[in-house]
Coordinates of C-alpha atoms in Angstrom, one line a residue:
M1 CA 99.8 36.8 48.8
A2 CA 96.1 36.4 48.1
Y3 CA 96.1 39.4 45.7
L4 CA 92.3 39.5 44.9
N5 CA 91.3 39.7 48.5
W6 CA 94.0 42.5 49.0
F7 CA 92.6 44.5 45.9
G8 CA 89.0 44.3 47.0
T9 CA 89.9 45.5 50.5
A10 CA 92.1 48.3 49.2
V11 CA 89.5 49.6 46.8
F12 CA 86.8 49.4 49.5
G13 CA 88.9 51.0 52.1
A14 CA 90.3 53.7 49.7
L15 CA 86.7 54.8 48.5
A16 CA 85.8 55.6 52.1
L17 CA 88.4 58.1 52.2
G18 CA 86.8 60.6 50.0
T19 CA 88.3 63.4 47.9
V20 CA 90.1 66.6 48.8
T21 CA 91.1 69.3 46.4
A22 CA 92.2 72.8 47.1
G23 CA 93.4 75.7 44.9
A24 CA 95.4 78.8 45.1
A25 CA 96.0 81.8 42.8
D26 CA 99.2 80.6 41.3
V27 CA 100.0 77.3 42.9
K28 CA 97.7 74.1 42.7
E29 CA 97.3 72.4 46.0
I30 CA 97.2 68.8 45.8
N31 CA 97.2 65.8 48.0
F32 CA 100.1 63.5 47.9
V33 CA 100.8 60.3 49.6
E34 CA 104.0 58.5 50.5
A35 CA 104.0 54.8 51.5
V36 CA 106.2 55.5 54.5
H37 CA 108.3 58.4 55.8
N38 CA 111.9 57.5 55.0
L39 CA 115.1 58.9 53.5
G40 CA 114.7 56.8 50.4
Y41 CA 112.3 59.5 49.2
I42 CA 114.8 62.2 50.1
N43 CA 114.2 63.8 46.4
L44 CA 110.6 64.4 47.6
Y45 CA 111.6 66.1 50.5
V46 CA 114.4 68.3 48.9
G47 CA 111.7 69.2 46.2
Q48 CA 109.5 70.4 49.1
H49 CA 112.2 72.3 51.1
A50 CA 113.7 73.9 48.0
G51 CA 110.5 75.2 46.8
I52 CA 110.9 73.0 43.5
F53 CA 107.2 72.0 43.6
E54 CA 106.0 75.6 44.3
K55 CA 108.3 76.8 41.4
N56 CA 106.6 74.4 39.0
G57 CA 103.1 75.5 40.3
L58 CA 102.3 72.9 42.9
K59 CA 101.8 72.6 46.6
L60 CA 101.7 69.1 48.0
N61 CA 99.7 68.1 51.1
L62 CA 101.9 65.2 52.1
S63 CA 100.8 62.4 54.2
A64 CA 102.3 58.9 54.9
A65 CA 100.0 56.0 54.3
G66 CA 101.7 53.2 56.3
G67 CA 102.6 50.9 53.4
D68 CA 102.6 50.4 49.6
T69 CA 99.0 48.9 49.4
Q70 CA 97.8 51.7 51.4
A71 CA 99.5 54.1 49.4
F72 CA 98.0 52.9 46.1
A73 CA 94.6 52.5 47.9
A74 CA 94.5 56.3 48.2
V75 CA 95.1 56.7 44.5
L76 CA 92.3 54.2 43.6
G77 CA 90.0 55.8 46.0
K78 CA 90.9 59.1 44.6
S79 CA 91.6 60.7 48.1
S80 CA 95.0 61.4 46.6
P81 CA 95.8 61.9 42.9
F82 CA 99.3 60.6 43.4
A83 CA 101.1 58.3 45.6
I84 CA 104.5 56.9 45.7
G85 CA 105.4 53.3 46.7
D86 CA 106.1 49.9 45.3
A87 CA 104.9 50.3 41.7
T88 CA 104.1 46.6 41.5
M89 CA 100.8 47.6 42.9
V90 CA 100.0 49.2 39.5
Q91 CA 101.0 46.1 37.6
M92 CA 98.9 44.1 40.0
S93 CA 95.8 46.3 39.6
R94 CA 96.1 46.3 35.7
E95 CA 96.4 42.4 35.8
A96 CA 93.2 42.2 37.7
G97 CA 91.5 44.6 35.3
G98 CA 91.9 47.6 37.4
P99 CA 93.4 51.1 36.6
G100 CA 96.8 52.8 37.2
I101 CA 99.9 53.9 35.5
V102 CA 103.4 54.9 36.7
V103 CA 104.8 58.1 35.4
G104 CA 108.3 58.2 37.2
T105 CA 110.8 56.5 39.4
V106 CA 111.7 58.1 42.8
V107 CA 114.0 55.2 44.1
Q108 CA 116.2 53.3 41.6
R109 CA 117.7 50.7 43.9
A110 CA 116.5 48.3 46.5
H111 CA 117.0 50.7 49.5
Y112 CA 117.4 48.0 52.2
F113 CA 120.1 46.9 54.2
G114 CA 120.4 43.8 56.6
V115 CA 121.3 45.3 60.0
S116 CA 122.3 43.3 63.0
K117 CA 123.7 43.7 66.4
N118 CA 125.3 40.2 66.8
L119 CA 126.0 38.8 63.4
P120 CA 129.1 39.2 61.4
V121 CA 128.9 40.6 57.7
L122 CA 127.2 38.1 55.6
T123 CA 129.3 37.3 52.4
D124 CA 127.1 34.6 51.0
P125 CA 123.2 34.8 51.1
K126 CA 123.2 31.2 52.2
Q127 CA 124.4 32.5 55.4
F128 CA 120.8 33.5 56.1
K129 CA 119.9 29.9 56.9
G130 CA 118.7 29.4 60.4
L131 CA 118.2 33.2 61.2
T132 CA 115.2 35.0 62.0
V133 CA 114.8 38.1 59.7
V134 CA 112.4 40.9 60.4
T135 CA 110.8 42.9 57.6
S136 CA 107.5 44.8 56.7
P137 CA 104.5 42.5 55.9
E138 CA 103.9 41.0 52.5
P139 CA 103.8 42.5 49.8
N140 CA 105.9 45.4 51.0
T141 CA 109.0 45.6 49.0
N142 CA 111.6 44.6 52.0
F143 CA 109.6 41.5 52.4
S144 CA 109.7 40.8 48.7
V145 CA 113.4 41.2 48.2
T146 CA 114.1 39.0 51.3
K147 CA 111.9 36.4 50.1
K148 CA 113.4 36.4 46.7
L149 CA 117.0 36.3 48.2
L150 CA 116.1 33.2 50.2
L151 CA 114.5 31.4 47.4
D152 CA 117.2 32.2 44.9
N153 CA 119.8 30.6 47.3
G154 CA 117.9 27.4 47.9
L155 CA 116.5 28.5 51.3
K156 CA 112.8 27.9 52.2
P157 CA 111.2 30.7 54.2
K158 CA 109.6 29.6 57.3
E159 CA 111.7 26.4 57.1
D160 CA 115.3 27.3 56.8
T161 CA 114.9 31.1 57.6
K162 CA 111.9 32.6 59.6
I163 CA 110.6 35.9 58.4
L164 CA 109.1 38.1 61.3
E165 CA 106.6 40.6 59.7
V166 CA 106.1 43.8 61.6
N167 CA 104.7 47.4 60.9
P168 CA 106.7 49.2 58.5
G169 CA 109.3 51.3 60.3
T170 CA 109.6 49.2 63.3
E171 CA 112.1 46.4 61.9
I172 CA 115.0 47.9 63.7
G173 CA 113.2 47.9 67.1
A174 CA 112.2 44.2 66.7
M175 CA 115.6 43.4 66.0
L176 CA 117.2 45.4 68.8
A177 CA 114.8 43.8 71.1
G178 CA 116.0 40.4 70.4
Q179 CA 113.0 39.3 68.3
A180 CA 115.3 38.7 65.2
D181 CA 118.8 38.2 64.3
I182 CA 118.7 40.6 61.4
A183 CA 116.4 43.5 60.4
V184 CA 115.9 44.5 56.8
A185 CA 115.4 48.1 57.0
Y186 CA 115.8 51.4 55.2
Q187 CA 117.2 54.9 56.1
P188 CA 117.3 56.6 58.5
S189 CA 116.4 53.7 60.7
V190 CA 119.6 51.9 59.5
A191 CA 121.9 54.8 60.6
A192 CA 120.0 55.0 63.8
A193 CA 120.7 51.2 64.5
E194 CA 124.4 51.8 64.0
S195 CA 124.4 54.5 66.4
Q196 CA 123.1 52.0 68.9
G197 CA 125.9 49.5 68.3
A198 CA 124.4 47.6 65.3
K199 CA 125.9 47.3 61.8
V200 CA 125.1 46.7 58.2
V201 CA 125.7 43.0 57.4
F202 CA 124.0 42.8 54.1
D203 CA 123.7 45.2 51.1
F204 CA 120.4 44.7 49.1
A205 CA 121.3 47.7 46.9
N206 CA 124.2 46.2 45.2
Y207 CA 122.9 42.6 45.5
V208 CA 119.7 43.4 43.6
G209 CA 121.2 46.1 41.3
P210 CA 119.2 48.5 39.1
F211 CA 115.5 48.2 40.4
C212 CA 112.5 50.2 40.2
N213 CA 111.9 50.2 44.1
T214 CA 109.5 53.2 44.1
G215 CA 107.3 54.7 41.4
I216 CA 104.9 57.7 41.1
M217 CA 101.4 56.2 40.7
V218 CA 98.5 57.9 39.3
L219 CA 95.3 57.0 37.6
P220 CA 95.3 57.3 33.7
E221 CA 92.1 59.2 33.6
Y222 CA 93.6 61.8 36.1
A223 CA 96.8 62.2 33.9
K224 CA 94.6 62.5 30.7
E225 CA 92.6 65.2 32.4
N226 CA 95.3 67.1 34.3
P227 CA 98.5 66.7 32.0
D228 CA 99.9 70.0 33.2
I229 CA 99.7 68.9 36.8
V230 CA 101.4 65.5 36.1
A231 CA 104.1 67.2 34.0
A232 CA 104.8 69.7 36.8
L233 CA 105.0 67.0 39.4
V234 CA 107.4 64.9 37.3
K235 CA 109.5 67.8 36.4
S236 CA 109.7 68.6 40.1
F237 CA 111.1 65.2 40.9
E238 CA 113.7 65.4 38.0
E239 CA 115.0 68.6 39.3
A240 CA 115.0 67.6 42.9
G241 CA 116.8 64.3 42.1
R242 CA 119.6 66.5 40.3
L243 CA 119.8 68.7 43.4
V244 CA 120.2 65.8 45.8
Y245 CA 123.1 64.5 43.8
S246 CA 124.7 67.8 43.0
D247 CA 124.5 69.2 46.7
P248 CA 124.6 66.3 49.4
A249 CA 125.1 69.0 52.0
Y250 CA 121.8 70.4 51.3
A251 CA 120.1 67.0 51.1
K252 CA 121.6 66.5 54.7
K253 CA 120.1 69.8 55.9
V254 CA 116.6 68.9 54.6
A255 CA 116.9 65.3 56.1
R256 CA 117.6 66.8 59.6
L257 CA 114.5 68.9 59.2
E258 CA 112.4 65.9 58.2
F259 CA 113.7 63.6 61.0
P260 CA 114.4 66.2 63.9
D261 CA 114.3 63.4 66.6
L262 CA 117.3 61.7 65.3
P263 CA 121.0 63.1 66.1
G264 CA 122.4 65.1 63.2
D265 CA 125.2 62.9 62.6
V266 CA 123.0 59.9 62.3
V267 CA 120.9 61.7 59.5
D268 CA 124.1 62.7 57.8
K269 CA 125.4 59.3 57.7
A270 CA 122.0 58.0 56.5
I271 CA 122.3 60.4 53.5
D272 CA 125.8 59.6 52.8
A273 CA 124.7 55.7 52.4
E274 CA 121.8 57.0 50.3
I275 CA 124.1 58.7 47.9
K276 CA 126.9 56.1 48.0
Y277 CA 124.5 53.3 46.9
Q278 CA 122.9 55.6 44.3
I279 CA 119.4 55.0 45.9
P280 CA 117.5 58.1 45.1
A281 CA 116.6 58.2 41.5
A282 CA 119.2 60.4 39.5
T283 CA 116.4 60.8 36.8
V284 CA 112.8 60.3 37.2
V285 CA 112.6 58.1 33.7
T286 CA 111.9 54.5 34.4
Q287 CA 114.5 52.4 33.0
A288 CA 113.7 49.2 31.4
D289 CA 116.2 47.2 33.2
A290 CA 115.2 48.5 36.6
W291 CA 111.5 47.7 35.9
N292 CA 112.2 44.2 34.6
K293 CA 114.3 43.4 37.7
L294 CA 111.2 44.4 39.7
M295 CA 108.7 42.4 37.5
E296 CA 111.0 39.4 37.5
M297 CA 111.2 39.3 41.2
Q298 CA 107.5 39.8 41.7
K299 CA 106.8 37.1 39.0
F300 CA 108.9 34.7 40.7
L301 CA 107.2 35.4 44.1
G302 CA 103.7 34.8 42.5
N303 CA 102.5 38.4 43.0
V304 CA 102.2 39.2 39.2
K305 CA 102.1 37.4 35.9
Y306 CA 103.9 40.1 34.1
S307 CA 101.3 39.6 31.5
I308 CA 101.0 43.3 30.7
P309 CA 104.1 44.7 29.2
M310 CA 106.0 47.7 30.6
E311 CA 104.9 50.2 27.9
Q312 CA 101.3 49.6 29.0
V313 CA 102.0 50.2 32.5
I314 CA 104.8 52.9 32.5
D315 CA 104.1 56.1 30.8
N316 CA 107.5 57.6 30.5
S317 CA 106.3 60.6 28.3
F318 CA 106.1 62.9 31.3
A319 CA 109.5 61.8 32.5
E320 CA 111.2 62.1 29.1
K321 CA 109.8 65.6 28.7
A322 CA 111.0 66.6 32.3
V323 CA 114.5 65.5 31.3
K324 CA 114.5 67.9 28.5
E325 CA 112.9 70.9 30.3
A326 CA 114.3 70.6 33.8
E327 CA 116.3 73.2 35.3
D328 CA 119.5 72.9 37.6
V329 CA 118.0 74.3 40.8
K330 CA 120.4 75.6 43.4
A331 CA 119.6 75.2 47.0
P332 CA 118.1 78.1 48.8
Q333 CA 120.5 80.1 51.0

């Protein structure tokens, strides 16, 4: 990836977005950006529907950016104080002399599955040879984990295995239309594809292991000037993550509300998979092994140098405080 070109474009585009801030008597209203709307972010949606953010004094104006780079661009341009997406964006920014910190983890595994309508289960990554694989565009995370898998197993992208890049969220459609043999996608698209006769043929969550797939990104100046807001947000994510794992039935209820166009049983199956593969962060604290796994992959791919150590990019102080202060929230009746 030509990072410097991306960084300049992202900053320019973000600056054009402007800044929006609103307030209320007891609740602070803030803009919040997600990379794409998907069930890997179930902790976010549960936090909203259960009133956890409001309990902690926040109201999120949520919008989907359409990708990881676009999400971080909103933070850089100050149209949103927070975004969640691939935290590699912060490392890349810092290495280029730009700003950014990560204050928590939202997705703790690679939340991607290889889905196909015609292939058998792939028991060896070398079986990707000769296939066409569809992902989101580089540097989105499902592209990165796919490229790393190929290179780790002696396969040359474009030569041994073709990677078809499409808009985030449309991977399944391209596979079902016959443009690719296998789609690397996330929930609930995976469960929706299964309902149409496709099946999971490769599991990236277990193949990769602990992995900081998605982080909460913010500018350090904002965190310094608004520590109470950052603390409230991070605490809300900690409480929401606990609720997801303690009450999967409520997580399914929320997921159905977030994806009303999908059959309920498809959404339920997606949440079952999310919890089975431990994809939503069980705690908001960014673990060293998960961060190092992400950085090792991105360094291998040439996206980062990993020249700035974890403790200068990850600020776990808010998360560690949240672990101590978080309450075990019950789902509303």
